Amino acid sequence: LGMALYDALQTFQMRNDHSSALKYGELAVQYLSAADPQRSPATEYLLGRLYFRLGAVYSLRQKDHRSAVAWFDKAVPLLEKPLPPEAAADIGRHGETFVSMGVSYWEIGKREKALALTRRGVELMEQAVRQGTTDTTALAVPYGNLSAMHRQLGAAAEADKYQALAARARTTR
């Protein structure tokens, strides 16, 4: 039932029905948490993805980064763990998750956390590129994010480095 509710969250999210997405996502959390009290690695990964999705509804659709970060705070410890074997092929998407969360942390002024999450996401995405499961062009946005973050922090050399990497990623296949 928890899995079905998680699927409902994703369906409602794609349909831009945010209130239903949140409703079914919160129910999914209840059912998934109750179904595996010992929390196997697969369940922890799924809960981390679910917490991320709930935060993403607030972040992307409602521009409410504070509420998003409340969910991301629950997601990060679970998603920082090694991927379960059944999710190993999703390493690129996993990296994108960290990059996405970094944006919300940046927006609410948690700069160091934002940088750390974005860097972690980039590392995972670079690994996916090396494995051939993600296209190099996918790195353009996270490199651009790191460039902008460093520029705002007054680290021009780091900003320029990531700006060059972003430009190269845009043109590389």
Short mmCIF file of N, CA and C in Angstrom, two decimals:
data_model
loop_
_atom_site.label_atom_id
_atom_site.label_comp_id
_atom_site.label_asym_id
_atom_site.label_seq_id
_atom_site.Cartn_x
_atom_site.Cartn_y
_atom_site.Cartn_z
N LEU A 1 0.83 -1.19 0.00
CA LEU A 1 0.00 0.00 0.00
C LEU A 1 0.88 1.26 0.00
N GLY A 2 1.96 1.22 0.78
CA GLY A 2 2.87 2.35 0.80
C GLY A 2 3.46 2.64 -0.57
N MET A 3 3.81 1.59 -1.29
CA MET A 3 4.35 1.77 -2.64
C MET A 3 3.30 2.37 -3.59
N ALA A 4 2.07 1.89 -3.47
CA ALA A 4 1.00 2.43 -4.31
C ALA A 4 0.77 3.91 -4.00
N LEU A 5 0.83 4.26 -2.73
CA LEU A 5 0.65 5.66 -2.35
C LEU A 5 1.80 6.52 -2.85
N TYR A 6 3.02 5.96 -2.84
CA TYR A 6 4.17 6.66 -3.39
C TYR A 6 3.98 6.90 -4.89
N ASP A 7 3.48 5.89 -5.59
CA ASP A 7 3.18 6.06 -7.01
C ASP A 7 2.11 7.14 -7.22
N ALA A 8 1.11 7.17 -6.33
CA ALA A 8 0.06 8.19 -6.42
C ALA A 8 0.67 9.58 -6.24
N LEU A 9 1.57 9.73 -5.28
CA LEU A 9 2.27 11.01 -5.09
C LEU A 9 2.91 11.45 -6.40
N GLN A 10 3.64 10.54 -7.04
CA GLN A 10 4.33 10.91 -8.28
C GLN A 10 3.35 11.26 -9.38
N THR A 11 2.26 10.52 -9.46
CA THR A 11 1.25 10.80 -10.49
C THR A 11 0.62 12.18 -10.27
N PHE A 12 0.23 12.46 -9.04
CA PHE A 12 -0.37 13.76 -8.75
C PHE A 12 0.64 14.89 -8.93
N GLN A 13 1.90 14.62 -8.62
CA GLN A 13 2.94 15.63 -8.81
C GLN A 13 3.07 15.96 -10.30
N MET A 14 3.08 14.95 -11.15
CA MET A 14 3.18 15.18 -12.59
C MET A 14 1.96 15.92 -13.14
N ARG A 15 0.82 15.73 -12.51
CA ARG A 15 -0.42 16.40 -12.93
C ARG A 15 -0.57 17.79 -12.30
N ASN A 16 0.44 18.21 -11.53
CA ASN A 16 0.41 19.50 -10.84
C ASN A 16 -0.72 19.62 -9.84
N ASP A 17 -1.16 18.50 -9.28
CA ASP A 17 -2.14 18.50 -8.21
C ASP A 17 -1.36 18.35 -6.90
N HIS A 18 -0.86 19.47 -6.42
CA HIS A 18 0.08 19.45 -5.30
C HIS A 18 -0.55 19.03 -3.98
N SER A 19 -1.78 19.44 -3.73
CA SER A 19 -2.40 19.06 -2.46
C SER A 19 -2.61 17.55 -2.40
N SER A 20 -3.02 16.94 -3.50
CA SER A 20 -3.18 15.48 -3.52
C SER A 20 -1.84 14.79 -3.43
N ALA A 21 -0.83 15.34 -4.10
CA ALA A 21 0.51 14.75 -4.03
C ALA A 21 1.01 14.72 -2.59
N LEU A 22 0.83 15.83 -1.88
CA LEU A 22 1.26 15.89 -0.48
C LEU A 22 0.45 14.93 0.39
N LYS A 23 -0.84 14.89 0.17
CA LYS A 23 -1.71 14.01 0.95
C LYS A 23 -1.28 12.55 0.81
N TYR A 24 -1.11 12.09 -0.44
CA TYR A 24 -0.76 10.69 -0.65
C TYR A 24 0.69 10.39 -0.28
N GLY A 25 1.54 11.38 -0.43
CA GLY A 25 2.93 11.19 -0.01
C GLY A 25 3.05 11.03 1.49
N GLU A 26 2.32 11.82 2.24
CA GLU A 26 2.36 11.71 3.69
C GLU A 26 1.76 10.38 4.17
N LEU A 27 0.73 9.92 3.48
CA LEU A 27 0.19 8.59 3.80
C LEU A 27 1.21 7.50 3.46
N ALA A 28 1.90 7.66 2.37
CA ALA A 28 2.93 6.69 1.99
C ALA A 28 4.01 6.59 3.06
N VAL A 29 4.40 7.73 3.62
CA VAL A 29 5.40 7.72 4.70
C VAL A 29 4.90 6.87 5.86
N GLN A 30 3.65 7.06 6.25
CA GLN A 30 3.09 6.30 7.37
C GLN A 30 3.11 4.80 7.09
N TYR A 31 2.65 4.40 5.92
CA TYR A 31 2.57 2.98 5.61
C TYR A 31 3.95 2.35 5.42
N LEU A 32 4.84 3.04 4.75
CA LEU A 32 6.17 2.47 4.53
C LEU A 32 6.96 2.37 5.84
N SER A 33 6.80 3.35 6.70
CA SER A 33 7.49 3.30 7.99
C SER A 33 6.97 2.15 8.85
N ALA A 34 5.67 1.91 8.81
CA ALA A 34 5.07 0.85 9.61
C ALA A 34 5.36 -0.54 9.03
N ALA A 35 5.56 -0.62 7.73
CA ALA A 35 5.73 -1.92 7.07
C ALA A 35 7.07 -2.56 7.38
N ASP A 36 8.10 -1.77 7.63
CA ASP A 36 9.44 -2.31 7.85
C ASP A 36 10.09 -1.56 9.01
N PRO A 37 9.69 -1.89 10.25
CA PRO A 37 10.22 -1.13 11.40
C PRO A 37 11.75 -1.22 11.53
N GLN A 38 12.36 -2.31 11.06
CA GLN A 38 13.82 -2.44 11.12
C GLN A 38 14.50 -1.65 10.00
N ARG A 39 13.74 -1.25 9.03
CA ARG A 39 14.21 -0.46 7.89
C ARG A 39 15.39 -1.10 7.17
N SER A 40 15.08 -1.97 6.26
CA SER A 40 16.10 -2.56 5.39
C SER A 40 16.71 -1.45 4.55
N PRO A 41 17.90 -1.69 3.96
CA PRO A 41 18.49 -0.65 3.08
C PRO A 41 17.55 -0.22 1.96
N ALA A 42 16.80 -1.16 1.40
CA ALA A 42 15.87 -0.81 0.33
C ALA A 42 14.77 0.11 0.84
N THR A 43 14.26 -0.16 2.05
CA THR A 43 13.21 0.68 2.62
C THR A 43 13.76 2.07 2.95
N GLU A 44 14.96 2.12 3.50
CA GLU A 44 15.55 3.42 3.81
C GLU A 44 15.75 4.26 2.55
N TYR A 45 16.20 3.62 1.48
CA TYR A 45 16.37 4.32 0.21
C TYR A 45 15.01 4.84 -0.29
N LEU A 46 14.02 3.97 -0.25
CA LEU A 46 12.68 4.37 -0.70
C LEU A 46 12.12 5.51 0.14
N LEU A 47 12.29 5.44 1.46
CA LEU A 47 11.83 6.54 2.31
C LEU A 47 12.60 7.83 2.00
N GLY A 48 13.89 7.71 1.76
CA GLY A 48 14.68 8.89 1.39
C GLY A 48 14.15 9.51 0.11
N ARG A 49 13.85 8.67 -0.89
CA ARG A 49 13.28 9.16 -2.16
C ARG A 49 11.92 9.81 -1.92
N LEU A 50 11.13 9.20 -1.06
CA LEU A 50 9.80 9.72 -0.75
C LEU A 50 9.90 11.08 -0.05
N TYR A 51 10.77 11.18 0.95
CA TYR A 51 10.97 12.47 1.61
C TYR A 51 11.44 13.52 0.61
N PHE A 52 12.34 13.13 -0.29
CA PHE A 52 12.80 14.06 -1.32
C PHE A 52 11.63 14.52 -2.18
N ARG A 53 10.81 13.58 -2.62
CA ARG A 53 9.67 13.94 -3.48
C ARG A 53 8.72 14.92 -2.79
N LEU A 54 8.46 14.67 -1.52
CA LEU A 54 7.59 15.59 -0.78
C LEU A 54 8.23 16.98 -0.72
N GLY A 55 9.52 17.02 -0.44
CA GLY A 55 10.21 18.31 -0.43
C GLY A 55 10.19 18.98 -1.79
N ALA A 56 10.33 18.17 -2.83
CA ALA A 56 10.32 18.71 -4.19
C ALA A 56 8.99 19.37 -4.54
N VAL A 57 7.90 18.81 -4.04
CA VAL A 57 6.59 19.43 -4.28
C VAL A 57 6.60 20.85 -3.71
N TYR A 58 7.11 21.00 -2.50
CA TYR A 58 7.17 22.33 -1.89
C TYR A 58 8.15 23.23 -2.64
N SER A 59 9.30 22.70 -3.00
CA SER A 59 10.36 23.49 -3.62
C SER A 59 10.02 23.92 -5.04
N LEU A 60 9.72 22.95 -5.87
CA LEU A 60 9.55 23.22 -7.30
C LEU A 60 8.20 23.82 -7.64
N ARG A 61 7.18 23.35 -6.98
CA ARG A 61 5.84 23.77 -7.37
C ARG A 61 5.32 24.95 -6.56
N GLN A 62 5.69 24.98 -5.28
CA GLN A 62 5.14 26.03 -4.42
C GLN A 62 6.18 27.07 -4.04
N LYS A 63 7.42 26.87 -4.43
CA LYS A 63 8.52 27.80 -4.12
C LYS A 63 8.65 28.04 -2.61
N ASP A 64 8.30 27.02 -1.84
CA ASP A 64 8.38 27.10 -0.38
C ASP A 64 9.60 26.28 0.06
N HIS A 65 10.77 26.92 0.01
CA HIS A 65 12.02 26.21 0.28
C HIS A 65 12.18 25.83 1.75
N ARG A 66 11.60 26.59 2.65
CA ARG A 66 11.69 26.22 4.07
C ARG A 66 10.97 24.89 4.33
N SER A 67 9.77 24.75 3.80
CA SER A 67 9.04 23.48 3.97
C SER A 67 9.76 22.35 3.24
N ALA A 68 10.33 22.67 2.08
CA ALA A 68 11.08 21.66 1.33
C ALA A 68 12.25 21.14 2.16
N VAL A 69 12.98 22.05 2.77
CA VAL A 69 14.16 21.66 3.56
C VAL A 69 13.76 20.81 4.77
N ALA A 70 12.60 21.03 5.33
CA ALA A 70 12.15 20.19 6.44
C ALA A 70 12.06 18.72 6.00
N TRP A 71 11.60 18.50 4.77
CA TRP A 71 11.56 17.13 4.23
C TRP A 71 12.95 16.67 3.82
N PHE A 72 13.73 17.57 3.24
CA PHE A 72 15.08 17.19 2.81
C PHE A 72 15.96 16.82 4.01
N ASP A 73 15.73 17.47 5.14
CA ASP A 73 16.49 17.11 6.34
C ASP A 73 16.26 15.65 6.73
N LYS A 74 15.08 15.13 6.43
CA LYS A 74 14.79 13.71 6.68
C LYS A 74 15.39 12.84 5.57
N ALA A 75 15.41 13.36 4.36
CA ALA A 75 15.87 12.58 3.21
C ALA A 75 17.38 12.39 3.20
N VAL A 76 18.12 13.45 3.48
CA VAL A 76 19.57 13.43 3.30
C VAL A 76 20.25 12.29 4.05
N PRO A 77 19.99 12.07 5.34
CA PRO A 77 20.69 10.98 6.03
C PRO A 77 20.43 9.61 5.40
N LEU A 78 19.24 9.42 4.86
CA LEU A 78 18.91 8.14 4.23
C LEU A 78 19.54 8.02 2.85
N LEU A 79 19.59 9.12 2.11
CA LEU A 79 20.12 9.09 0.76
C LEU A 79 21.65 9.13 0.72
N GLU A 80 22.28 9.53 1.82
CA GLU A 80 23.75 9.54 1.87
C GLU A 80 24.33 8.14 2.03
N LYS A 81 23.50 7.19 2.41
CA LYS A 81 23.96 5.81 2.58
C LYS A 81 24.22 5.20 1.20
N PRO A 82 25.02 4.13 1.16
CA PRO A 82 25.25 3.46 -0.13
C PRO A 82 23.92 3.03 -0.76
N LEU A 83 23.86 3.15 -2.06
CA LEU A 83 22.65 2.74 -2.77
C LEU A 83 22.43 1.24 -2.62
N PRO A 84 21.19 0.82 -2.43
CA PRO A 84 20.93 -0.63 -2.43
C PRO A 84 21.18 -1.17 -3.84
N PRO A 85 21.53 -2.45 -3.96
CA PRO A 85 21.86 -3.01 -5.28
C PRO A 85 20.81 -2.75 -6.35
N GLU A 86 19.53 -2.79 -5.97
CA GLU A 86 18.47 -2.59 -6.97
C GLU A 86 18.40 -1.15 -7.48
N ALA A 87 19.10 -0.22 -6.84
CA ALA A 87 19.08 1.18 -7.27
C ALA A 87 20.41 1.63 -7.86
N ALA A 88 21.36 0.72 -7.99
CA ALA A 88 22.70 1.08 -8.45
C ALA A 88 22.70 1.76 -9.82
N ALA A 89 21.78 1.38 -10.68
CA ALA A 89 21.73 1.97 -12.02
C ALA A 89 21.20 3.40 -12.01
N ASP A 90 20.65 3.84 -10.88
CA ASP A 90 20.06 5.18 -10.76
C ASP A 90 21.03 6.21 -10.22
N ILE A 91 22.32 5.97 -10.32
CA ILE A 91 23.29 6.86 -9.68
C ILE A 91 23.23 8.29 -10.24
N GLY A 92 22.97 8.43 -11.52
CA GLY A 92 22.84 9.77 -12.10
C GLY A 92 21.65 10.53 -11.53
N ARG A 93 20.52 9.86 -11.47
CA ARG A 93 19.31 10.47 -10.90
C ARG A 93 19.54 10.77 -9.42
N HIS A 94 20.26 9.87 -8.75
CA HIS A 94 20.57 10.07 -7.34
C HIS A 94 21.39 11.36 -7.16
N GLY A 95 22.35 11.57 -8.05
CA GLY A 95 23.14 12.80 -8.01
C GLY A 95 22.28 14.02 -8.25
N GLU A 96 21.37 13.93 -9.21
CA GLU A 96 20.47 15.05 -9.49
C GLU A 96 19.63 15.40 -8.27
N THR A 97 19.29 14.40 -7.48
CA THR A 97 18.52 14.61 -6.26
C THR A 97 19.28 15.52 -5.29
N PHE A 98 20.57 15.22 -5.10
CA PHE A 98 21.38 16.04 -4.20
C PHE A 98 21.52 17.47 -4.73
N VAL A 99 21.71 17.60 -6.04
CA VAL A 99 21.83 18.94 -6.64
C VAL A 99 20.54 19.72 -6.42
N SER A 100 19.42 19.07 -6.63
CA SER A 100 18.12 19.72 -6.45
C SER A 100 17.92 20.18 -5.01
N MET A 101 18.26 19.32 -4.06
CA MET A 101 18.11 19.71 -2.65
C MET A 101 19.03 20.88 -2.32
N GLY A 102 20.21 20.91 -2.93
CA GLY A 102 21.15 22.00 -2.68
C GLY A 102 20.56 23.36 -2.99
N VAL A 103 19.72 23.42 -4.01
CA VAL A 103 19.10 24.70 -4.39
C VAL A 103 18.24 25.24 -3.25
N SER A 104 17.44 24.38 -2.65
CA SER A 104 16.56 24.84 -1.56
C SER A 104 17.37 25.28 -0.34
N TYR A 105 18.41 24.52 -0.01
CA TYR A 105 19.25 24.93 1.13
C TYR A 105 19.89 26.30 0.84
N TRP A 106 20.31 26.50 -0.39
CA TRP A 106 20.90 27.80 -0.77
C TRP A 106 19.87 28.91 -0.61
N GLU A 107 18.67 28.65 -1.06
CA GLU A 107 17.61 29.67 -1.03
C GLU A 107 17.26 30.11 0.38
N ILE A 108 17.44 29.24 1.37
CA ILE A 108 17.11 29.64 2.75
C ILE A 108 18.35 30.06 3.54
N GLY A 109 19.47 30.18 2.85
CA GLY A 109 20.67 30.71 3.49
C GLY A 109 21.59 29.69 4.12
N LYS A 110 21.34 28.42 3.92
CA LYS A 110 22.23 27.38 4.45
C LYS A 110 23.28 27.06 3.40
N ARG A 111 24.21 28.00 3.24
CA ARG A 111 25.18 27.97 2.15
C ARG A 111 26.11 26.75 2.17
N GLU A 112 26.68 26.44 3.33
CA GLU A 112 27.63 25.32 3.40
C GLU A 112 26.95 23.99 3.09
N LYS A 113 25.76 23.80 3.63
CA LYS A 113 25.00 22.58 3.35
C LYS A 113 24.66 22.51 1.87
N ALA A 114 24.29 23.63 1.29
CA ALA A 114 23.96 23.68 -0.14
C ALA A 114 25.17 23.29 -0.98
N LEU A 115 26.32 23.85 -0.65
CA LEU A 115 27.54 23.51 -1.39
C LEU A 115 27.89 22.03 -1.25
N ALA A 116 27.79 21.51 -0.03
CA ALA A 116 28.12 20.11 0.21
C ALA A 116 27.19 19.18 -0.57
N LEU A 117 25.90 19.46 -0.56
CA LEU A 117 24.95 18.62 -1.29
C LEU A 117 25.18 18.71 -2.79
N THR A 118 25.43 19.91 -3.28
CA THR A 118 25.65 20.08 -4.72
C THR A 118 26.93 19.37 -5.15
N ARG A 119 27.98 19.49 -4.36
CA ARG A 119 29.22 18.78 -4.67
C ARG A 119 29.01 17.27 -4.68
N ARG A 120 28.27 16.77 -3.69
CA ARG A 120 27.99 15.33 -3.63
C ARG A 120 27.21 14.90 -4.86
N GLY A 121 26.24 15.69 -5.24
CA GLY A 121 25.46 15.37 -6.43
C GLY A 121 26.31 15.34 -7.68
N VAL A 122 27.21 16.31 -7.80
CA VAL A 122 28.11 16.36 -8.96
C VAL A 122 29.00 15.12 -9.00
N GLU A 123 29.53 14.73 -7.83
CA GLU A 123 30.38 13.53 -7.79
C GLU A 123 29.63 12.31 -8.30
N LEU A 124 28.39 12.14 -7.86
CA LEU A 124 27.58 11.00 -8.29
C LEU A 124 27.27 11.07 -9.78
N MET A 125 26.96 12.27 -10.26
CA MET A 125 26.66 12.43 -11.68
C MET A 125 27.90 12.18 -12.53
N GLU A 126 29.06 12.65 -12.06
CA GLU A 126 30.30 12.38 -12.80
C GLU A 126 30.57 10.89 -12.86
N GLN A 127 30.28 10.19 -11.77
CA GLN A 127 30.44 8.74 -11.76
C GLN A 127 29.51 8.09 -12.78
N ALA A 128 28.28 8.57 -12.85
CA ALA A 128 27.33 8.04 -13.83
C ALA A 128 27.79 8.31 -15.26
N VAL A 129 28.40 9.47 -15.49
CA VAL A 129 28.94 9.77 -16.82
C VAL A 129 30.06 8.78 -17.15
N ARG A 130 30.96 8.55 -16.20
CA ARG A 130 32.06 7.59 -16.43
C ARG A 130 31.53 6.19 -16.71
N GLN A 131 30.42 5.83 -16.07
CA GLN A 131 29.82 4.52 -16.27
C GLN A 131 29.01 4.44 -17.56
N GLY A 132 28.77 5.58 -18.18
CA GLY A 132 28.01 5.61 -19.42
C GLY A 132 26.51 5.57 -19.24
N THR A 133 26.02 5.84 -18.01
CA THR A 133 24.58 5.82 -17.77
C THR A 133 23.95 7.21 -17.77
N THR A 134 24.79 8.24 -17.84
CA THR A 134 24.31 9.63 -17.89
C THR A 134 25.14 10.37 -18.93
N ASP A 135 24.49 11.24 -19.68
CA ASP A 135 25.17 12.04 -20.68
C ASP A 135 25.92 13.19 -20.01
N THR A 136 27.06 13.54 -20.54
CA THR A 136 27.88 14.62 -19.99
C THR A 136 27.12 15.93 -19.91
N THR A 137 26.20 16.17 -20.83
CA THR A 137 25.46 17.44 -20.82
C THR A 137 24.64 17.62 -19.54
N ALA A 138 24.32 16.53 -18.85
CA ALA A 138 23.56 16.62 -17.60
C ALA A 138 24.35 17.36 -16.52
N LEU A 139 25.65 17.46 -16.67
CA LEU A 139 26.48 18.14 -15.68
C LEU A 139 26.49 19.66 -15.84
N ALA A 140 25.98 20.17 -16.93
CA ALA A 140 26.02 21.62 -17.17
C ALA A 140 25.30 22.41 -16.07
N VAL A 141 24.12 21.97 -15.69
CA VAL A 141 23.35 22.71 -14.68
C VAL A 141 24.03 22.65 -13.30
N PRO A 142 24.41 21.46 -12.81
CA PRO A 142 25.06 21.46 -11.49
C PRO A 142 26.39 22.21 -11.48
N TYR A 143 27.17 22.12 -12.56
CA TYR A 143 28.40 22.92 -12.62
C TYR A 143 28.06 24.41 -12.60
N GLY A 144 27.01 24.79 -13.31
CA GLY A 144 26.57 26.18 -13.30
C GLY A 144 26.12 26.62 -11.91
N ASN A 145 25.42 25.72 -11.20
CA ASN A 145 25.01 26.03 -9.83
C ASN A 145 26.23 26.28 -8.95
N LEU A 146 27.23 25.40 -9.05
CA LEU A 146 28.45 25.58 -8.24
C LEU A 146 29.16 26.87 -8.61
N SER A 147 29.17 27.20 -9.89
CA SER A 147 29.80 28.45 -10.31
C SER A 147 29.09 29.64 -9.66
N ALA A 148 27.77 29.66 -9.74
CA ALA A 148 27.00 30.77 -9.16
C ALA A 148 27.18 30.85 -7.65
N MET A 149 27.18 29.70 -6.99
CA MET A 149 27.35 29.68 -5.54
C MET A 149 28.71 30.27 -5.14
N HIS A 150 29.75 29.79 -5.81
CA HIS A 150 31.09 30.28 -5.48
C HIS A 150 31.23 31.78 -5.79
N ARG A 151 30.62 32.21 -6.89
CA ARG A 151 30.70 33.63 -7.24
C ARG A 151 30.04 34.48 -6.15
N GLN A 152 28.88 34.04 -5.67
CA GLN A 152 28.19 34.79 -4.61
C GLN A 152 28.97 34.79 -3.30
N LEU A 153 29.78 33.75 -3.11
CA LEU A 153 30.59 33.67 -1.89
C LEU A 153 31.93 34.40 -2.04
N GLY A 154 32.17 34.98 -3.24
CA GLY A 154 33.39 35.73 -3.47
C GLY A 154 34.59 34.88 -3.86
N ALA A 155 34.35 33.65 -4.24
CA ALA A 155 35.44 32.74 -4.66
C ALA A 155 35.49 32.71 -6.18
N ALA A 156 36.06 33.76 -6.76
CA ALA A 156 36.04 33.94 -8.22
C ALA A 156 36.76 32.81 -8.96
N ALA A 157 37.89 32.34 -8.44
CA ALA A 157 38.64 31.29 -9.13
C ALA A 157 37.82 30.00 -9.20
N GLU A 158 37.19 29.63 -8.10
CA GLU A 158 36.34 28.43 -8.09
C GLU A 158 35.14 28.63 -9.03
N ALA A 159 34.56 29.81 -9.00
CA ALA A 159 33.42 30.11 -9.86
C ALA A 159 33.81 29.97 -11.33
N ASP A 160 34.97 30.52 -11.69
CA ASP A 160 35.44 30.43 -13.08
C ASP A 160 35.70 28.99 -13.48
N LYS A 161 36.25 28.20 -12.57
CA LYS A 161 36.53 26.79 -12.85
C LYS A 161 35.23 26.06 -13.20
N TYR A 162 34.20 26.25 -12.37
CA TYR A 162 32.94 25.56 -12.62
C TYR A 162 32.19 26.13 -13.83
N GLN A 163 32.38 27.42 -14.08
CA GLN A 163 31.77 28.01 -15.27
C GLN A 163 32.36 27.38 -16.52
N ALA A 164 33.67 27.16 -16.54
CA ALA A 164 34.32 26.51 -17.68
C ALA A 164 33.86 25.06 -17.82
N LEU A 165 33.71 24.36 -16.70
CA LEU A 165 33.22 22.98 -16.75
C LEU A 165 31.79 22.93 -17.28
N ALA A 166 30.96 23.90 -16.88
CA ALA A 166 29.59 23.95 -17.36
C ALA A 166 29.53 24.18 -18.86
N ALA A 167 30.38 25.10 -19.34
CA ALA A 167 30.42 25.38 -20.79
C ALA A 167 30.87 24.16 -21.57
N ARG A 168 31.86 23.46 -21.05
CA ARG A 168 32.35 22.24 -21.72
C ARG A 168 31.30 21.16 -21.71
N ALA A 169 30.57 21.02 -20.60
CA ALA A 169 29.53 19.98 -20.50
C ALA A 169 28.40 20.23 -21.48
N ARG A 170 28.07 21.51 -21.71
CA ARG A 170 26.98 21.84 -22.65
C ARG A 170 27.27 21.38 -24.07
N THR A 171 28.56 21.32 -24.41
CA THR A 171 28.93 21.02 -25.80
C THR A 171 29.46 19.60 -25.99
N THR A 172 29.51 18.82 -24.91
CA THR A 172 30.09 17.47 -24.99
C THR A 172 28.98 16.44 -24.99
N ARG A 173 29.15 15.47 -25.80
CA ARG A 173 28.19 14.34 -25.84
C ARG A 173 28.86 13.09 -25.42
#
